[in-house]
Coordinates of C-alpha atoms in Angstrom, one line a residue:
Chain Y
M91 CA 0.0 0.0 0.1
S92 CA 1.4 3.4 -0.9
T93 CA 2.0 6.1 1.6
L94 CA -0.8 8.2 0.3
S95 CA -3.3 5.4 0.5
K96 CA -2.2 4.7 4.1
T97 CA -2.7 8.4 5.0
K98 CA -6.2 8.4 3.4
K99 CA -7.1 5.3 5.2
A100 CA -5.9 6.9 8.4
A101 CA -7.8 10.1 7.7
K102 CA -11.1 8.0 7.2
C103 CA -10.6 6.4 10.6
L104 CA -10.2 9.8 12.2
L105 CA -13.3 10.9 10.6
T106 CA -15.2 7.9 11.9
L107 CA -13.9 8.7 15.4
S108 CA -15.2 12.4 15.0
L109 CA -18.8 11.3 14.3
D110 CA -21.6 11.4 16.9
Q111 CA -24.4 8.9 17.3
E112 CA -26.4 10.4 14.4
G113 CA -23.4 10.3 12.1
R114 CA -22.6 14.0 12.2
V115 CA -19.3 15.6 12.7
D116 CA -18.9 16.4 16.4
E117 CA -17.0 19.7 17.2
G118 CA -15.8 18.4 20.6
K119 CA -14.4 15.1 19.2
V120 CA -12.6 16.9 16.3
R121 CA -11.0 19.2 18.8
S122 CA -9.8 16.2 21.0
I123 CA -8.5 14.4 17.8
L124 CA -6.5 17.5 16.8
D125 CA -5.1 17.9 20.4
S126 CA -3.9 14.4 20.6
L127 CA -2.4 14.7 17.0
R128 CA -0.5 17.8 18.2
E129 CA 0.8 16.0 21.3
N130 CA 2.0 12.8 19.5
P131 CA 2.6 13.9 15.8
P132 CA 2.8 11.0 13.4
L133 CA 5.5 11.0 10.7
D134 CA 3.1 12.2 8.0
H135 CA 1.4 14.8 10.2
M136 CA 0.9 17.5 7.6
S137 CA -0.5 15.2 4.9
L138 CA -2.8 13.4 7.6
L139 CA -4.1 16.8 8.6
K140 CA -4.8 17.7 4.9
E141 CA -6.6 14.5 4.1
Y142 CA -8.6 14.7 7.5
H143 CA -9.5 18.3 6.4
T144 CA -10.7 17.1 3.1
E145 CA -12.8 14.3 4.5
V146 CA -14.5 16.5 7.2
R147 CA -15.1 19.2 4.5
R148 CA -16.7 16.7 2.3
L149 CA -19.1 15.4 5.0
L150 CA -20.0 18.7 6.7
P151 CA -22.2 20.2 3.8
T152 CA -24.3 16.9 3.5
Y153 CA -26.3 18.0 6.7
E154 CA -25.8 21.8 6.4
C155 CA -28.9 23.7 5.5
K156 CA -28.8 27.1 4.1
L157 CA -32.0 29.1 3.3
E158 CA -32.1 32.2 1.2
L159 CA -35.3 34.2 1.3
G160 CA -36.6 36.9 -0.8
E161 CA -36.9 40.4 0.6
N162 CA -40.5 40.2 1.9
E163 CA -40.6 36.6 3.1
Q164 CA -42.0 36.1 6.5
E165 CA -40.8 34.1 9.5
E166 CA -43.6 31.7 8.8
V167 CA -41.9 30.3 5.6
R168 CA -38.7 29.9 7.6
T169 CA -40.6 27.7 10.2
I170 CA -42.5 25.6 7.6
L171 CA -39.5 24.9 5.6
S172 CA -37.5 24.1 8.8
A173 CA -40.2 21.6 9.8
K174 CA -40.3 20.0 6.4
V175 CA -36.5 19.6 6.3
N176 CA -36.5 18.0 9.7
A177 CA -39.2 15.6 8.9
A178 CA -37.5 14.6 5.6
K179 CA -34.0 14.3 7.0
E180 CA -35.1 12.8 10.4
G181 CA -33.0 15.0 12.5
N182 CA -32.9 18.4 14.2
F183 CA -31.6 20.9 11.6
A184 CA -31.0 24.5 12.3
L185 CA -31.7 26.6 9.2
D186 CA -29.2 29.1 8.6
S187 CA -31.3 31.8 6.8
T188 CA -30.3 34.9 5.1
Q189 CA -32.0 37.6 2.9
N190 CA -31.2 37.6 -0.8
S191 CA -32.8 40.4 -2.7
R192 CA -31.7 38.8 -6.1
L193 CA -34.6 36.1 -5.6
I194 CA -37.1 39.0 -5.6
A195 CA -39.7 36.7 -3.9
G196 CA -39.7 33.1 -2.9
Y197 CA -36.8 30.9 -1.3
K198 CA -33.8 28.9 -2.1
L199 CA -33.0 26.1 0.3
R200 CA -29.7 24.3 0.2
V201 CA -29.4 20.9 2.0
G202 CA -26.0 19.4 1.4
D203 CA -25.5 19.7 -2.4
D204 CA -29.2 19.6 -3.2
V205 CA -30.8 23.0 -3.9
Y206 CA -34.6 23.4 -3.9
E207 CA -35.7 26.6 -5.4
D208 CA -38.9 28.5 -6.0
S209 CA -38.4 32.1 -6.7
I210 CA -39.1 34.8 -9.2
D211 CA -35.5 34.9 -10.1
Q212 CA -35.6 31.2 -11.0
R213 CA -38.8 31.5 -13.1
L214 CA -37.3 34.4 -15.0
E215 CA -34.2 32.5 -15.8
N216 CA -36.4 29.5 -17.0
L217 CA -38.2 32.0 -19.3
R218 CA -34.8 33.4 -20.5
K219 CA -33.8 29.8 -21.4
S220 CA -36.9 28.8 -23.2
L221 CA -36.8 32.0 -25.3
S222 CA -33.1 31.6 -26.3
Chain T
M262 CA -44.2 43.0 -33.2
S263 CA -47.4 41.5 -31.9
S264 CA -46.2 38.0 -32.9
I265 CA -43.2 38.5 -30.6
T266 CA -45.3 39.6 -27.6
E267 CA -47.7 36.6 -28.3
L268 CA -44.7 34.3 -28.4
I269 CA -43.4 35.6 -25.0
R270 CA -46.9 35.5 -23.6
K271 CA -47.3 31.8 -24.7
E272 CA -43.9 30.9 -23.1
I273 CA -45.0 32.5 -19.9
E274 CA -48.3 30.6 -19.8
N275 CA -46.4 27.2 -20.4
L276 CA -43.8 28.1 -17.9
S277 CA -43.6 25.6 -15.1
T278 CA -44.2 27.1 -11.7
D279 CA -43.2 24.1 -9.7
P280 CA -40.2 24.4 -7.3
T281 CA -37.1 22.9 -8.8
K282 CA -34.6 20.5 -7.2
T283 CA -31.1 20.5 -8.6
N284 CA -27.8 18.9 -7.4
V285 CA -25.0 21.4 -7.2
G286 CA -21.1 21.4 -6.9
T287 CA -18.2 23.8 -7.0
I288 CA -15.5 23.9 -9.5
T289 CA -12.1 23.2 -7.7
A290 CA -9.8 22.9 -10.7
L291 CA -10.2 23.9 -14.3
A292 CA -7.6 23.1 -17.0
D293 CA -7.5 22.1 -20.6
G294 CA -11.2 21.9 -21.0
V295 CA -11.9 19.7 -18.0
A296 CA -13.4 20.9 -14.8
K297 CA -12.9 19.0 -11.4
V298 CA -16.2 19.5 -9.4
E299 CA -16.6 18.9 -5.8
G300 CA -20.2 18.0 -4.8
L301 CA -22.6 16.9 -7.5
S302 CA -23.3 13.8 -5.3
K303 CA -26.2 12.7 -7.4
V304 CA -24.7 13.2 -10.9
M305 CA -25.0 10.4 -13.3
F306 CA -22.4 9.1 -15.7
N307 CA -22.6 10.9 -19.0
E308 CA -25.2 13.5 -17.6
M309 CA -25.1 17.0 -18.8
V310 CA -23.8 19.5 -16.3
E311 CA -24.8 23.1 -16.5
F312 CA -22.0 25.8 -15.6
P313 CA -22.5 29.6 -15.4
N314 CA -23.0 31.5 -18.6
D315 CA -25.0 28.6 -20.3
V316 CA -21.7 26.6 -20.7
L317 CA -22.5 22.8 -20.8
G318 CA -20.3 19.9 -19.7
I319 CA -20.5 16.1 -19.5
A320 CA -19.7 14.2 -16.3
L321 CA -17.1 11.6 -17.6
N322 CA -15.4 10.6 -14.2
L323 CA -17.3 9.9 -11.1
E324 CA -14.8 9.7 -8.4
E325 CA -15.2 9.3 -4.7
D326 CA -15.2 13.0 -3.8
T327 CA -15.0 14.8 -7.2
V328 CA -16.5 14.7 -10.6
G329 CA -14.5 15.1 -13.8
C330 CA -16.5 17.1 -16.4
V331 CA -15.5 17.8 -19.9
I332 CA -16.6 21.3 -21.1
L333 CA -18.4 21.7 -24.3
G334 CA -17.6 25.2 -25.5
D335 CA -15.7 28.2 -24.2
T336 CA -14.1 27.6 -20.8
S337 CA -12.7 31.2 -20.6
S338 CA -15.8 32.5 -18.8
L339 CA -15.4 29.9 -16.1
K340 CA -13.4 30.1 -12.9
E341 CA -12.5 28.2 -9.7
G342 CA -15.4 28.3 -7.3
D343 CA -18.2 28.6 -9.9
E344 CA -21.3 26.6 -9.4
A345 CA -22.0 23.6 -11.4
K346 CA -25.6 22.1 -11.6
T347 CA -26.9 18.7 -12.7
T348 CA -29.5 18.8 -15.5
G349 CA -30.9 15.2 -15.2
K350 CA -30.5 14.9 -18.9
L351 CA -28.1 13.0 -21.2
L352 CA -26.6 14.8 -24.0
S353 CA -28.9 14.7 -27.0
V354 CA -29.0 16.1 -30.4
P355 CA -31.8 17.1 -32.8
V356 CA -32.7 14.5 -35.4
G357 CA -35.0 14.2 -38.4
M358 CA -35.5 15.0 -42.0
E359 CA -35.0 18.8 -41.0
L360 CA -31.2 18.1 -40.6
L361 CA -30.7 17.2 -44.2
G362 CA -28.7 19.9 -46.2
R363 CA -27.5 21.3 -42.8
V364 CA -24.1 21.5 -41.2
V365 CA -24.2 21.1 -37.4
D366 CA -21.6 21.0 -34.5
A367 CA -21.0 18.0 -32.3
V368 CA -24.1 18.9 -30.2
G369 CA -26.4 19.6 -33.1
R370 CA -26.3 23.4 -33.1
P371 CA -26.3 24.7 -36.8
I372 CA -23.1 26.3 -37.9
D373 CA -23.9 26.9 -41.6
G374 CA -25.7 30.4 -41.1
K375 CA -29.0 29.0 -42.4
G376 CA -31.0 29.6 -39.3
P377 CA -32.2 27.1 -36.5
V378 CA -32.8 23.5 -37.2
N379 CA -36.6 23.1 -36.9
S380 CA -36.5 19.6 -35.6
N381 CA -39.1 18.4 -32.9
E382 CA -37.1 15.3 -31.9
N383 CA -33.9 14.7 -30.0
Y384 CA -32.0 11.5 -29.7
P385 CA -29.4 10.7 -27.0
V386 CA -25.9 10.8 -28.2
E387 CA -25.1 7.6 -26.4
K388 CA -27.2 4.7 -27.0
I389 CA -27.0 0.9 -26.7
A390 CA -26.7 -0.8 -30.1
P391 CA -29.6 -2.8 -31.4
G392 CA -29.5 -6.3 -30.2
I393 CA -29.7 -9.7 -31.9
I394 CA -33.4 -10.0 -32.3
P395 CA -34.1 -6.8 -34.3
R396 CA -31.1 -7.4 -36.7
K397 CA -31.2 -9.0 -40.1
S398 CA -28.3 -10.2 -42.4
V399 CA -27.2 -7.7 -45.0
D400 CA -29.0 -8.3 -48.3
Q401 CA -29.2 -5.1 -50.1
P402 CA -26.5 -3.5 -52.1
L403 CA -25.2 0.0 -51.3
Q404 CA -23.7 1.2 -54.6
T405 CA -20.5 3.5 -54.2
G406 CA -20.4 4.1 -57.8
I407 CA -16.7 3.2 -57.8
M408 CA -16.1 0.3 -60.0
A409 CA -13.0 -1.1 -58.1
V410 CA -15.1 -1.1 -55.0
D411 CA -18.5 -2.2 -56.3
S412 CA -17.0 -5.2 -58.2
M413 CA -14.4 -6.5 -55.8
I414 CA -15.4 -5.2 -52.4
P415 CA -19.1 -4.8 -52.5
I416 CA -20.8 -3.0 -49.6
G417 CA -24.3 -3.9 -48.4
R418 CA -26.8 -1.7 -46.5
G419 CA -26.1 -2.1 -42.9
Q420 CA -22.4 -3.1 -43.3
R421 CA -19.5 -1.4 -41.6
E422 CA -16.7 -1.1 -44.1
L423 CA -13.4 0.5 -43.1
I424 CA -11.6 2.8 -45.5
I425 CA -7.9 2.7 -44.4
G426 CA -4.7 4.1 -45.9
D427 CA -1.9 6.7 -45.5
R428 CA -2.5 10.4 -45.8
S429 CA -3.4 11.6 -49.2
T430 CA -4.5 8.4 -50.7
G431 CA -8.0 9.2 -51.5
K432 CA -9.8 7.9 -48.5
T433 CA -12.2 10.9 -48.1
T434 CA -12.7 10.9 -51.9
I435 CA -14.1 7.4 -51.8
A436 CA -16.5 8.3 -49.1
I437 CA -17.5 11.5 -50.8
D438 CA -18.0 9.6 -54.0
T439 CA -20.3 7.1 -52.3
I440 CA -22.4 10.1 -50.9
I441 CA -22.7 11.7 -54.3
N442 CA -23.7 8.4 -55.8
Q443 CA -26.4 7.9 -53.1
A444 CA -27.7 11.4 -54.1
K445 CA -27.8 10.5 -57.7
I446 CA -29.5 7.2 -57.1
N447 CA -32.0 9.0 -54.8
K448 CA -32.8 11.6 -57.5
Q449 CA -33.2 8.9 -60.1
G450 CA -35.5 6.9 -57.7
E451 CA -37.6 9.7 -56.7
E452 CA -38.1 10.7 -60.5
S453 CA -39.1 7.2 -61.3
G454 CA -41.9 7.2 -58.8
D455 CA -41.2 3.6 -57.8
P456 CA -43.1 3.0 -54.5
D457 CA -40.5 0.4 -53.5
F458 CA -37.6 2.8 -53.9
R459 CA -35.6 3.3 -50.7
A460 CA -33.4 6.4 -50.7
V461 CA -30.2 6.5 -48.8
Y462 CA -29.6 9.5 -46.6
C463 CA -26.1 10.4 -45.6
I464 CA -24.3 11.8 -42.7
Y465 CA -20.6 13.0 -42.9
V466 CA -18.8 13.4 -39.6
A467 CA -15.6 15.4 -39.8
V468 CA -13.5 14.8 -36.7
G469 CA -10.3 16.9 -36.2
Q470 CA -10.3 17.9 -40.0
K471 CA -8.9 21.2 -41.2
N472 CA -11.7 23.8 -41.6
S473 CA -10.6 24.2 -45.2
N474 CA -11.1 20.5 -45.8
V475 CA -14.6 20.6 -44.5
A476 CA -15.4 23.6 -46.5
R477 CA -14.0 22.0 -49.7
T478 CA -16.2 18.9 -49.0
I479 CA -19.4 21.1 -48.5
K480 CA -18.5 22.9 -51.7
V481 CA -18.2 19.5 -53.6
L482 CA -21.4 18.2 -52.2
E483 CA -23.3 21.5 -53.0
E484 CA -21.8 21.6 -56.7
T485 CA -22.9 17.9 -57.3
G486 CA -26.5 18.6 -55.8
A487 CA -25.9 16.0 -53.1
I488 CA -26.1 18.3 -50.1
E489 CA -29.9 18.0 -49.8
Y490 CA -29.5 14.3 -48.8
V491 CA -26.5 14.9 -46.5
T492 CA -26.1 16.3 -42.8
I493 CA -22.6 17.2 -42.0
V494 CA -21.5 17.1 -38.4
S495 CA -18.3 19.0 -37.9
A496 CA -15.8 19.1 -35.1
P497 CA -12.8 20.4 -36.7
A498 CA -9.2 20.5 -35.4
A499 CA -9.8 23.9 -33.9
D500 CA -12.6 22.5 -31.7
N501 CA -11.9 21.3 -28.2
P502 CA -11.2 17.6 -27.7
A503 CA -14.6 17.0 -26.0
N504 CA -16.5 18.0 -29.2
Q505 CA -14.2 15.8 -31.4
Y506 CA -14.9 13.0 -29.0
L507 CA -18.7 13.5 -29.2
A508 CA -19.1 14.3 -33.0
P509 CA -19.1 10.7 -34.1
Y510 CA -21.8 9.7 -31.6
A511 CA -23.9 12.8 -32.4
G512 CA -23.7 11.8 -36.1
C513 CA -24.6 8.2 -35.3
A514 CA -27.7 9.5 -33.3
I515 CA -28.7 11.4 -36.4
G516 CA -28.3 8.2 -38.5
E517 CA -30.2 6.1 -36.0
W518 CA -33.2 8.2 -36.5
F519 CA -33.4 7.2 -40.2
M520 CA -32.7 3.5 -39.3
E521 CA -35.4 3.4 -36.6
N522 CA -37.9 5.2 -38.9
G523 CA -37.5 2.5 -41.6
K524 CA -35.1 4.4 -43.8
D525 CA -31.6 3.7 -44.9
A526 CA -28.8 5.9 -44.1
L527 CA -25.1 6.0 -44.6
I528 CA -22.7 7.4 -42.1
V529 CA -19.0 8.4 -42.9
Y530 CA -16.6 8.9 -39.8
D531 CA -13.8 10.9 -41.1
D532 CA -11.6 9.9 -39.3
L533 CA -11.6 7.6 -36.3
S534 CA -7.8 7.9 -35.7
K535 CA -8.1 11.5 -34.8
H536 CA -11.2 10.5 -32.8
A537 CA -9.0 8.2 -30.8
V538 CA -6.4 11.0 -30.3
A539 CA -9.1 13.4 -29.0
Y540 CA -10.2 10.7 -26.6
R541 CA -6.6 9.9 -25.4
Q542 CA -6.3 13.6 -24.8
I543 CA -9.4 13.7 -22.6
S544 CA -8.4 10.6 -20.7
L545 CA -5.1 11.8 -20.0
I546 CA -6.4 15.2 -18.6
L547 CA -8.9 13.1 -16.6
K548 CA -5.9 11.3 -15.2
R549 CA -7.3 7.9 -16.3
P550 CA -4.6 5.1 -16.4
S551 CA -3.0 5.0 -19.9
G552 CA -2.1 1.9 -21.7
R553 CA -0.5 1.2 -25.1
E554 CA 0.6 4.2 -27.0
A555 CA -0.9 6.2 -23.9
Y556 CA -4.4 5.3 -25.1
P557 CA -6.8 4.4 -22.2
G558 CA -7.9 1.0 -21.6
D559 CA -11.3 1.4 -23.1
V560 CA -10.2 2.7 -26.5
F561 CA -11.5 -0.5 -28.2
Y562 CA -14.9 0.0 -26.5
L563 CA -14.8 3.7 -27.7
H564 CA -15.0 2.5 -31.3
S565 CA -16.9 -0.9 -30.9
R566 CA -19.8 0.8 -29.2
L567 CA -20.0 3.4 -32.0
L568 CA -19.8 1.0 -34.9
E569 CA -22.1 -1.6 -33.5
R570 CA -24.8 1.0 -33.7
S571 CA -24.8 0.5 -37.4
A572 CA -27.1 -2.3 -38.4
R573 CA -29.7 -3.7 -40.7
L574 CA -33.1 -4.1 -39.0
N575 CA -35.5 -6.8 -39.8
K576 CA -39.2 -6.1 -41.1
D577 CA -40.7 -6.2 -37.6
S578 CA -38.2 -3.5 -36.5
G579 CA -38.9 -1.3 -39.5
N580 CA -36.5 -2.6 -42.1
G581 CA -34.1 0.4 -41.8
S582 CA -30.4 0.3 -42.0
L583 CA -27.4 2.4 -41.1
T584 CA -24.3 1.7 -43.1
A585 CA -21.0 2.9 -41.6
L586 CA -17.8 3.9 -43.6
P587 CA -15.3 4.7 -40.9
I588 CA -11.9 6.1 -42.0
I589 CA -8.6 5.2 -40.4
E590 CA -5.3 7.0 -41.3
T591 CA -2.3 4.8 -41.2
Q592 CA 1.4 5.9 -40.6
M593 CA 3.8 4.6 -43.4
G594 CA 1.3 2.0 -44.5
D595 CA 1.3 0.3 -41.1
V596 CA -2.1 -1.5 -40.8
A597 CA -0.8 -3.4 -37.8
G598 CA -0.9 -0.2 -35.6
Y599 CA -3.0 -0.2 -32.4
I600 CA -6.0 1.9 -33.7
P601 CA -6.1 0.3 -37.2
T602 CA -6.1 -3.3 -35.8
N603 CA -8.9 -2.5 -33.4
V604 CA -11.2 -0.9 -36.0
I605 CA -10.2 -3.7 -38.6
S606 CA -11.4 -6.2 -36.1
I607 CA -14.7 -4.4 -35.4
T608 CA -15.7 -3.7 -39.0
D609 CA -17.0 -6.1 -41.7
G610 CA -14.2 -5.5 -44.0
Q611 CA -11.8 -2.8 -45.2
I612 CA -10.7 -1.0 -48.4
F613 CA -7.1 -0.5 -48.1
L614 CA -5.5 2.4 -50.1
E615 CA -1.8 2.1 -51.1
T616 CA 0.4 5.2 -51.4
D617 CA 2.5 3.4 -54.2
L618 CA -0.5 2.7 -56.4
F619 CA -1.7 6.2 -55.9
N620 CA 1.6 7.7 -57.0
K621 CA 1.5 5.4 -60.0
G622 CA -1.6 7.0 -61.0
I623 CA -3.8 4.2 -60.2
R624 CA -6.7 5.9 -58.6
P625 CA -8.7 4.9 -56.6
A626 CA -5.5 3.3 -55.1
V627 CA -7.3 0.2 -53.8
S628 CA -5.0 -2.6 -52.8
V629 CA -6.7 -5.8 -54.0
G630 CA -4.9 -8.1 -51.7
L631 CA -5.5 -6.3 -48.5
S632 CA -9.0 -5.2 -49.3
V633 CA -12.0 -7.4 -48.3
S634 CA -15.7 -7.2 -47.7
R635 CA -17.1 -9.9 -45.4
V636 CA -20.7 -9.6 -46.0
G637 CA -21.3 -7.3 -49.0
S638 CA -21.0 -9.9 -51.8
A639 CA -24.4 -11.3 -50.5
A640 CA -25.9 -8.0 -51.4
Q641 CA -24.4 -7.7 -54.9
I642 CA -27.0 -7.6 -57.8
K643 CA -27.1 -10.9 -59.9
A644 CA -26.0 -9.2 -63.0
Y645 CA -22.9 -7.6 -61.4
K646 CA -22.0 -10.8 -59.7
K647 CA -22.1 -12.6 -62.9
V648 CA -19.6 -10.4 -64.7
A649 CA -17.4 -9.4 -61.6
G650 CA -17.0 -12.8 -60.1
K651 CA -13.5 -13.5 -61.5
V652 CA -12.1 -9.9 -61.5
K653 CA -10.7 -10.0 -58.1
L654 CA -8.9 -13.2 -58.6
E655 CA -7.6 -12.2 -62.1
L656 CA -6.4 -8.9 -60.6
A657 CA -4.7 -10.6 -57.7
Q658 CA -2.9 -13.0 -60.1
F659 CA -1.9 -10.1 -62.3
R660 CA -0.2 -8.4 -59.2
E661 CA 1.6 -11.5 -58.3
L662 CA 2.8 -12.3 -61.7
A663 CA 3.7 -8.7 -62.5
A664 CA 6.1 -8.7 -59.5
F665 CA 7.8 -11.8 -60.8
S666 CA 7.8 -11.1 -64.5
Q667 CA 9.7 -8.0 -64.4
F668 CA 13.0 -9.8 -64.4
E669 CA 11.8 -12.3 -67.0
S670 CA 12.4 -11.6 -70.8
D671 CA 10.7 -14.7 -72.1
L672 CA 7.2 -15.3 -70.9
D673 CA 4.9 -18.3 -71.7
A674 CA 1.5 -17.5 -73.5
T675 CA -0.6 -18.1 -70.5
T676 CA 1.4 -15.8 -68.3
K677 CA 1.4 -13.1 -70.9
A678 CA -2.3 -13.4 -71.5
R679 CA -2.9 -13.0 -67.7
L680 CA -0.6 -10.0 -67.5
D681 CA -2.3 -8.5 -70.5
R682 CA -5.8 -9.0 -69.0
G683 CA -4.6 -7.7 -65.6
A684 CA -3.2 -4.5 -67.1
R685 CA -6.5 -3.9 -68.9
I686 CA -8.5 -4.5 -65.7
V687 CA -6.2 -2.0 -63.8
E688 CA -6.9 0.6 -66.4
M689 CA -10.5 -0.1 -66.4
F690 CA -10.7 0.5 -62.7
K691 CA -9.1 4.0 -63.0
Q692 CA -11.8 6.5 -62.1
G693 CA -11.7 10.2 -61.6
A694 CA -12.7 11.7 -58.2
Y695 CA -16.4 12.8 -57.7
N696 CA -17.6 10.9 -60.7
P697 CA -19.5 7.8 -59.7
V698 CA -20.9 5.4 -62.2
A699 CA -24.2 3.9 -62.1
V700 CA -24.3 0.1 -61.5
E701 CA -25.9 -0.9 -64.9
I702 CA -23.2 1.0 -66.6
Q703 CA -20.5 -0.6 -64.5
T704 CA -22.0 -4.0 -65.3
A705 CA -22.0 -3.4 -69.0
V706 CA -18.3 -2.1 -69.0
M707 CA -17.2 -5.2 -67.0
W708 CA -19.3 -7.4 -69.3
A709 CA -17.5 -5.8 -72.3
M710 CA -14.2 -6.5 -70.5
Q711 CA -15.0 -10.1 -69.7
N712 CA -16.1 -10.7 -73.4
D713 CA -12.8 -9.5 -74.8
F714 CA -14.0 -6.3 -76.4
F715 CA -11.0 -4.3 -75.1
D716 CA -8.5 -6.8 -76.1
S717 CA -7.7 -5.2 -79.4
I718 CA -7.3 -1.7 -77.8
P719 CA -3.8 -0.9 -76.6
V720 CA -3.3 -0.7 -72.8
N721 CA -2.6 2.9 -72.7
R722 CA -5.8 3.7 -74.4
I723 CA -8.1 1.5 -72.2
A724 CA -9.0 4.3 -69.8
E725 CA -10.0 6.5 -72.6
A726 CA -11.9 3.7 -74.1
V727 CA -13.8 2.9 -70.9
D728 CA -14.7 6.5 -70.4
S729 CA -16.0 6.6 -74.0
L730 CA -18.0 3.4 -73.5
K731 CA -19.5 4.8 -70.3
E732 CA -20.6 7.9 -72.1
Y733 CA -22.0 5.9 -74.8
L734 CA -24.0 3.5 -72.5
S735 CA -25.4 6.6 -70.7
T736 CA -26.6 8.3 -73.9
Q737 CA -27.0 6.3 -77.2
G738 CA -26.8 2.9 -75.6
K739 CA -29.1 3.7 -72.7
D740 CA -31.7 1.1 -73.6
A741 CA -29.2 -1.8 -73.4
C742 CA -28.6 -1.0 -69.8
A743 CA -32.2 -0.2 -69.0
E744 CA -33.1 -3.9 -68.3
I745 CA -30.2 -4.4 -65.9
Y746 CA -31.4 -1.4 -64.0
K747 CA -34.9 -2.7 -63.8
T748 CA -34.3 -6.3 -63.0
G749 CA -30.9 -6.4 -61.7
K750 CA -30.3 -9.6 -63.9
L751 CA -28.3 -10.3 -66.9
E752 CA -30.5 -12.5 -69.2
E753 CA -29.6 -13.8 -72.5
E754 CA -31.7 -11.2 -74.3
T755 CA -30.1 -8.4 -72.4
E756 CA -26.6 -9.8 -73.3
Q757 CA -27.6 -9.7 -77.0
N758 CA -28.6 -6.0 -76.6
L759 CA -25.4 -5.3 -74.8
K760 CA -23.5 -7.0 -77.4
S761 CA -24.9 -5.0 -80.3
A762 CA -24.6 -1.7 -78.3
V763 CA -20.8 -2.4 -77.4
E764 CA -20.1 -3.4 -81.1
D765 CA -21.6 -0.1 -82.1
W766 CA -19.6 1.8 -79.7
K767 CA -16.4 0.1 -80.7
R768 CA -16.9 1.0 -84.4
S769 CA -17.3 4.6 -83.4
F770 CA -14.4 4.4 -81.0
A771 CA -12.1 2.8 -83.6

């Protein structure tokens, strides 16, 4: 097995150790792993950290939810969507919501790398495509 | 003005107002027309991916954490960090009769300045070839109009016949001649009003060609009036490798439409060596493991899955066909190269063109010994089979004897007769470019050769005599060939008419 493969395998093991019971990255566990690595650095410390970073970065967005709302959207929309996402994903997700004036009206919800969109901006874009 | 507003109003009415779901990713690296995208966890192999500014790409490498996409078009507007979206669609091209007479690029967009292609149907570029059940054996001829090919290496509808040879040996000319001949036959058939007549529509795929060469080909097709039966798919050398890789598949999809709708089509891939090179380039950039000559491991499958899509379908499946004429350029006449041997083993025969013959003025420079048609002879018309049966053997014997006899001063009568006949046959097969000959005239000329009408003419005047006879048979002696055209047979009565016509011609020629 090459050094790179060994490092990748080790990084995956570290990632497994960083997960909580629901399979999400636990900040506390990550901190303790980093502390122990600092105290007892392995030979390929730098490359292991890089691989570990890649693995964590890859997993983090899969349960990250970002919500963009149009200018006049109400708190009510946020609550409905939050409930729907939590029901669909069987978990307790906190929606990170922002205002996006470009949407004009409607919402854009990103869960991991899936994007759900229902906004005026998207409809105008569809119209542009159908006419071009 | 009102029609424009009406158009926009209709579009708004038909616009879907449902929420959309897309899968997105971020470009992490972009080089040589290939983007590495992080995310896109639900992308499918060969799916179209949308980048900003309406740039499209295809997902070709699905790795654990990244997706390798080849970009179709201009990459200069893209940058690292840009968002990529899945479209849920496979790459498809417009198909149908509307494409005839048009020049399109690898994704079916018109590039001839004649406006949009008004086609209502699209076919996926990648498709599984027809299986065993809908197929039928090749039993109908596809006349190339080239005597050397139609007599010795006949091609049938649904066959895959490789045209192989070094650079500048007339490979493209054979393909273009065949296209021109199909147009001639189509026009003749349409004029005759025969309900059983089946036109052959053509697709010419130019891969990695110089733009000037493609322009010249288009001009020839326009001048000969063949363009109305032809669709040209162009991915010239200036195009990115992704387009060059896709063009043959796009052309094949256009051809498949004809086949699946009960029509006959002919597709020319000019050429598959450059196609393999474009694919090698993409594979190396995608960091796929390379094998012999740095080609990726699936370079055989690249061509086999393309050429297997050419077929003759049975009656239950519509009776259509797609004939393929792939072209391969060899280096220094080496047919044992990697790509040439691959394509030779996939196709149903090959027309090998020799540089030496070409330089000697024997054009088309078909090498009789190395050329073969594995299925086409089953499709040859009876009359032609009768007169051309022995020609290949006679010519092969001539080539062999000619090589040995050049050191001999005293030759026996049999050898001399064979050499004499061979030299005449070689002269008979000489044919100018873009001048295909109708099958009935070819049959008549071959018949005249087999019945010793050319024996009294000096060898250096045979080519002139053959041209003169062809002209005679298409004008004054038209009736003598009419029966062959109608029935495809050479009955005793037809032979008598032919004899008197050739005798008449010979008197005038002498």
